[in-house]
Amino acid sequence: MIRVLLADDEAMIRSALAALLRLEDDIDVVAECANGEEAVSEAARLSPDVCLLDLEMPGLDGVEVADRVQRHGARSVIVTRHARPGVLRRALATGVAGFLPKSRGADDVAMVIRRVAGGGRYVDPEIAADALTDARCPLTDREIDVLNAGRRGETTTQIARGLHLAPGTVRNHISSVLGKLHVETRQQAVIIAEERGWI
């Protein structure tokens, strides 16, 4: 039996998918979790073979959960409504073994679980094609650090203190980011960077 942990913050989707997967002869859903923190805790307790994780959950997102549960020997499959190429690259860099949109049926999900449990990988072909044609990040490593440090609305002084930079240097990096991304505010830059998986 393939022991599966399922994590999705939408109760109806989580319950329906768990019920459909339990109809498979070789899949045993050992846990249904409502958020990332619960998934990490249950993975440590139950040692599932595969964790089927929603990308967008409160607290820890699916990629962050995948990074943590692999320490307990679990392989992860990310499912999402909004499959952005940058997020796919971040997920694969973290060690995620499967990535597919929520629009796929339960039979497809079961197929991916089997492939991942057997040591393989699976990326939805359309998402993979988009990732190959998506533009690379134009930001420098330091610009990404500054943007990431200020994603919760920290002031320039707070960012500078956290990164051990002068406030003027932080302002220069922010100005460069805004120019490269053709936006007017740091918040707009953060949204673009998150959507493309750069931060």
mmCIF file of C-alpha atoms in Angstrom:
data_model
loop_
_atom_site.group_PDB
_atom_site.id
_atom_site.type_symbol
_atom_site.label_atom_id
_atom_site.label_comp_id
_atom_site.label_asym_id
_atom_site.label_seq_id
_atom_site.Cartn_x
_atom_site.Cartn_y
_atom_site.Cartn_z
ATOM 1 C CA MET A 1 0.000 0.000 0.000
ATOM 2 C CA ILE A 2 1.099 3.555 -0.742
ATOM 3 C CA ARG A 3 0.596 5.619 2.415
ATOM 4 C CA VAL A 4 -0.550 9.131 1.510
ATOM 5 C CA LEU A 5 -0.848 12.288 3.582
ATOM 6 C CA LEU A 6 -3.242 14.835 2.066
ATOM 7 C CA ALA A 7 -3.089 18.550 2.956
ATOM 8 C CA ASP A 8 -5.514 21.177 1.653
ATOM 9 C CA ASP A 9 -7.111 24.073 3.554
ATOM 10 C CA GLU A 10 -10.393 23.660 1.627
ATOM 11 C CA ALA A 11 -12.282 21.002 3.587
ATOM 12 C CA MET A 12 -14.651 19.974 0.791
ATOM 13 C CA ILE A 13 -11.858 19.448 -1.739
ATOM 14 C CA ARG A 14 -9.717 17.629 0.831
ATOM 15 C CA SER A 15 -12.521 15.270 1.865
ATOM 16 C CA ALA A 16 -13.656 14.557 -1.694
ATOM 17 C CA LEU A 17 -10.154 13.797 -2.924
ATOM 18 C CA ALA A 18 -9.425 11.602 0.109
ATOM 19 C CA ALA A 19 -12.648 9.641 -0.518
ATOM 20 C CA LEU A 20 -11.784 9.117 -4.204
ATOM 21 C CA LEU A 21 -8.219 8.047 -3.443
ATOM 22 C CA ARG A 22 -9.463 5.560 -0.846
ATOM 23 C CA LEU A 23 -11.291 3.757 -3.669
ATOM 24 C CA GLU A 24 -7.904 2.803 -5.124
ATOM 25 C CA ASP A 25 -6.742 -0.680 -4.084
ATOM 26 C CA ASP A 26 -3.133 0.366 -3.530
ATOM 27 C CA ILE A 27 -3.541 3.792 -1.864
ATOM 28 C CA ASP A 28 -4.187 4.378 1.840
ATOM 29 C CA VAL A 29 -4.878 7.987 2.907
ATOM 30 C CA VAL A 30 -3.349 7.994 6.404
ATOM 31 C CA ALA A 31 -3.952 11.677 7.230
ATOM 32 C CA GLU A 32 -6.037 14.642 6.092
ATOM 33 C CA CYS A 33 -4.523 17.970 7.145
ATOM 34 C CA ALA A 34 -6.028 21.459 6.972
ATOM 35 C CA ASN A 35 -2.767 23.451 6.886
ATOM 36 C CA GLY A 36 0.965 23.208 6.381
ATOM 37 C CA GLU A 37 1.950 23.089 10.034
ATOM 38 C CA GLU A 38 -0.398 20.159 10.655
ATOM 39 C CA ALA A 39 0.996 18.383 7.584
ATOM 40 C CA VAL A 40 4.575 18.713 8.833
ATOM 41 C CA SER A 41 3.590 17.426 12.278
ATOM 42 C CA GLU A 42 1.606 14.478 10.912
ATOM 43 C CA ALA A 43 4.349 13.567 8.432
ATOM 44 C CA ALA A 44 6.827 13.359 11.298
ATOM 45 C CA ARG A 45 4.412 11.164 13.263
ATOM 46 C CA LEU A 46 3.160 8.889 10.458
ATOM 47 C CA SER A 47 6.038 8.734 7.935
ATOM 48 C CA PRO A 48 3.834 8.612 4.800
ATOM 49 C CA ASP A 49 5.281 7.545 1.450
ATOM 50 C CA VAL A 50 3.780 10.493 -0.449
ATOM 51 C CA CYS A 51 2.439 13.863 0.688
ATOM 52 C CA LEU A 52 -0.172 15.379 -1.627
ATOM 53 C CA LEU A 53 -0.002 19.101 -0.855
ATOM 54 C CA ASP A 54 -2.043 22.112 -1.908
ATOM 55 C CA LEU A 55 0.313 24.897 -2.982
ATOM 56 C CA GLU A 56 -1.579 27.753 -1.334
ATOM 57 C CA MET A 57 -2.320 27.119 2.341
ATOM 58 C CA PRO A 58 -2.299 29.486 5.310
ATOM 59 C CA GLY A 59 1.044 29.613 7.091
ATOM 60 C CA LEU A 60 3.430 27.230 5.346
ATOM 61 C CA ASP A 61 2.730 26.806 1.643
ATOM 62 C CA GLY A 62 2.998 23.458 -0.136
ATOM 63 C CA VAL A 63 6.609 23.988 -1.234
ATOM 64 C CA GLU A 64 7.705 24.860 2.309
ATOM 65 C CA VAL A 65 5.904 21.769 3.636
ATOM 66 C CA ALA A 66 7.536 19.599 0.959
ATOM 67 C CA ASP A 67 10.954 20.864 1.993
ATOM 68 C CA ARG A 68 10.303 19.862 5.610
ATOM 69 C CA VAL A 69 8.584 16.498 5.105
ATOM 70 C CA GLN A 70 11.317 15.129 2.865
ATOM 71 C CA ARG A 71 13.476 15.006 5.999
ATOM 72 C CA HIS A 72 11.134 12.234 7.181
ATOM 73 C CA GLY A 73 11.537 10.301 3.940
ATOM 74 C CA ALA A 74 8.273 11.433 2.305
ATOM 75 C CA ARG A 75 8.135 12.431 -1.364
ATOM 76 C CA SER A 76 5.794 15.272 -2.298
ATOM 77 C CA VAL A 77 3.299 16.129 -5.014
ATOM 78 C CA ILE A 78 2.070 19.729 -5.274
ATOM 79 C CA VAL A 79 -1.435 20.459 -6.588
ATOM 80 C CA THR A 80 -2.534 23.989 -7.388
ATOM 81 C CA ARG A 81 -5.181 26.089 -9.088
ATOM 82 C CA HIS A 82 -2.630 28.664 -10.228
ATOM 83 C CA ALA A 83 0.366 26.902 -11.724
ATOM 84 C CA ARG A 84 2.926 29.656 -12.212
ATOM 85 C CA PRO A 85 6.203 28.716 -13.918
ATOM 86 C CA GLY A 86 8.362 30.388 -11.262
ATOM 87 C CA VAL A 87 6.649 28.407 -8.536
ATOM 88 C CA LEU A 88 7.317 25.195 -10.465
ATOM 89 C CA ARG A 89 11.021 26.026 -10.614
ATOM 90 C CA ARG A 90 11.073 26.759 -6.868
ATOM 91 C CA ALA A 91 9.225 23.510 -6.133
ATOM 92 C CA LEU A 92 11.597 21.400 -8.219
ATOM 93 C CA ALA A 93 14.615 23.078 -6.618
ATOM 94 C CA THR A 94 13.193 22.127 -3.220
ATOM 95 C CA GLY A 95 12.893 18.472 -4.226
ATOM 96 C CA VAL A 96 9.185 18.218 -5.039
ATOM 97 C CA ALA A 97 8.639 15.074 -7.139
ATOM 98 C CA GLY A 98 5.246 15.890 -8.674
ATOM 99 C CA PHE A 99 3.444 19.049 -9.780
ATOM 100 C CA LEU A 100 -0.045 19.181 -11.308
ATOM 101 C CA PRO A 101 -3.074 21.474 -11.551
ATOM 102 C CA LYS A 102 -6.227 20.870 -9.513
ATOM 103 C CA SER A 103 -8.158 20.556 -12.750
ATOM 104 C CA ARG A 104 -6.847 17.002 -13.191
ATOM 105 C CA GLY A 105 -9.114 14.086 -12.236
ATOM 106 C CA ALA A 106 -8.682 11.652 -9.355
ATOM 107 C CA ASP A 107 -7.414 8.938 -11.741
ATOM 108 C CA ASP A 108 -4.601 11.244 -12.868
ATOM 109 C CA VAL A 109 -3.768 12.155 -9.264
ATOM 110 C CA ALA A 110 -3.598 8.451 -8.350
ATOM 111 C CA MET A 111 -1.317 7.814 -11.349
ATOM 112 C CA VAL A 112 1.037 10.596 -10.226
ATOM 113 C CA ILE A 113 1.054 9.289 -6.636
ATOM 114 C CA ARG A 114 2.052 5.831 -7.924
ATOM 115 C CA ARG A 115 4.791 7.235 -10.119
ATOM 116 C CA VAL A 116 6.220 9.366 -7.299
ATOM 117 C CA ALA A 117 5.966 6.516 -4.770
ATOM 118 C CA GLY A 118 7.937 4.371 -7.218
ATOM 119 C CA GLY A 119 10.774 6.889 -7.296
ATOM 120 C CA GLY A 120 9.723 8.765 -10.440
ATOM 121 C CA ARG A 121 8.783 12.366 -11.073
ATOM 122 C CA TYR A 122 5.857 14.006 -12.816
ATOM 123 C CA VAL A 123 5.284 17.557 -14.034
ATOM 124 C CA ASP A 124 2.128 18.479 -15.913
ATOM 125 C CA PRO A 125 3.189 18.980 -19.576
ATOM 126 C CA GLU A 126 1.451 22.367 -19.979
ATOM 127 C CA ILE A 127 3.056 23.748 -16.819
ATOM 128 C CA ALA A 128 6.441 22.439 -17.940
ATOM 129 C CA ALA A 129 6.074 24.102 -21.357
ATOM 130 C CA ASP A 130 5.151 27.419 -19.729
ATOM 131 C CA ALA A 131 8.161 27.180 -17.407
ATOM 132 C CA LEU A 132 10.507 26.654 -20.351
ATOM 133 C CA THR A 133 9.256 29.767 -22.131
ATOM 134 C CA ASP A 134 8.966 31.992 -19.031
ATOM 135 C CA ALA A 135 11.528 34.776 -18.765
ATOM 136 C CA ARG A 136 14.366 34.350 -16.289
ATOM 137 C CA CYS A 137 14.588 36.583 -13.237
ATOM 138 C CA PRO A 138 16.183 39.935 -14.154
ATOM 139 C CA LEU A 139 16.985 40.778 -10.510
ATOM 140 C CA THR A 140 20.364 40.373 -8.847
ATOM 141 C CA ASP A 141 20.718 38.212 -5.746
ATOM 142 C CA ARG A 142 21.003 41.324 -3.553
ATOM 143 C CA GLU A 143 17.872 42.884 -5.131
ATOM 144 C CA ILE A 144 15.981 39.664 -4.382
ATOM 145 C CA ASP A 145 17.268 39.780 -0.785
ATOM 146 C CA VAL A 146 16.014 43.360 -0.387
ATOM 147 C CA LEU A 147 12.628 42.582 -1.955
ATOM 148 C CA ASN A 148 12.215 39.442 0.141
ATOM 149 C CA ALA A 149 13.212 41.241 3.338
ATOM 150 C CA GLY A 150 10.574 43.924 2.738
ATOM 151 C CA ARG A 151 7.693 41.745 1.551
ATOM 152 C CA ARG A 152 5.688 42.313 4.764
ATOM 153 C CA GLY A 153 5.877 46.086 4.530
ATOM 154 C CA GLU A 154 9.084 46.721 6.493
ATOM 155 C CA THR A 155 10.544 50.196 6.190
ATOM 156 C CA THR A 156 13.768 50.903 4.330
ATOM 157 C CA THR A 157 15.545 51.343 7.673
ATOM 158 C CA GLN A 158 14.258 47.979 8.943
ATOM 159 C CA ILE A 159 15.344 46.237 5.739
ATOM 160 C CA ALA A 160 18.765 47.897 5.942
ATOM 161 C CA ARG A 161 19.201 46.805 9.555
ATOM 162 C CA GLY A 162 18.153 43.230 8.780
ATOM 163 C CA LEU A 163 20.529 42.912 5.812
ATOM 164 C CA HIS A 164 23.368 44.957 7.355
ATOM 165 C CA LEU A 165 23.230 47.549 4.583
ATOM 166 C CA ALA A 166 23.076 51.330 4.529
ATOM 167 C CA PRO A 167 19.536 52.727 4.020
ATOM 168 C CA GLY A 168 20.749 54.508 0.867
ATOM 169 C CA THR A 169 21.951 51.193 -0.581
ATOM 170 C CA VAL A 170 18.553 49.635 0.103
ATOM 171 C CA ARG A 171 16.826 52.572 -1.622
ATOM 172 C CA ASN A 172 19.104 52.112 -4.657
ATOM 173 C CA HIS A 173 18.275 48.403 -4.851
ATOM 174 C CA ILE A 174 14.525 49.115 -4.554
ATOM 175 C CA SER A 175 14.747 51.754 -7.298
ATOM 176 C CA SER A 176 16.564 49.271 -9.541
ATOM 177 C CA VAL A 177 13.924 46.582 -8.882
ATOM 178 C CA LEU A 178 11.068 48.959 -9.725
ATOM 179 C CA GLY A 179 12.784 49.954 -12.973
ATOM 180 C CA LYS A 180 13.493 46.374 -14.051
ATOM 181 C CA LEU A 181 9.949 45.212 -13.312
ATOM 182 C CA HIS A 182 8.301 48.385 -14.702
ATOM 183 C CA VAL A 183 6.192 48.991 -11.582
ATOM 184 C CA GLU A 184 5.696 51.980 -9.319
ATOM 185 C CA THR A 185 5.582 50.453 -5.838
ATOM 186 C CA ARG A 186 7.510 47.899 -3.851
ATOM 187 C CA GLN A 187 4.245 46.032 -3.184
ATOM 188 C CA GLN A 188 3.665 45.599 -6.919
ATOM 189 C CA ALA A 189 7.228 44.289 -7.285
ATOM 190 C CA VAL A 190 6.668 41.784 -4.468
ATOM 191 C CA ILE A 191 3.477 40.490 -6.137
ATOM 192 C CA ILE A 192 5.281 39.947 -9.464
ATOM 193 C CA ALA A 193 8.244 38.267 -7.764
ATOM 194 C CA GLU A 194 5.962 35.943 -5.775
ATOM 195 C CA GLU A 195 3.902 35.032 -8.856
ATOM 196 C CA ARG A 196 7.040 34.122 -10.778
ATOM 197 C CA GLY A 197 8.578 32.221 -7.884
ATOM 198 C CA TRP A 198 11.581 34.524 -7.446
ATOM 199 C CA ILE A 199 10.902 35.031 -3.725
#
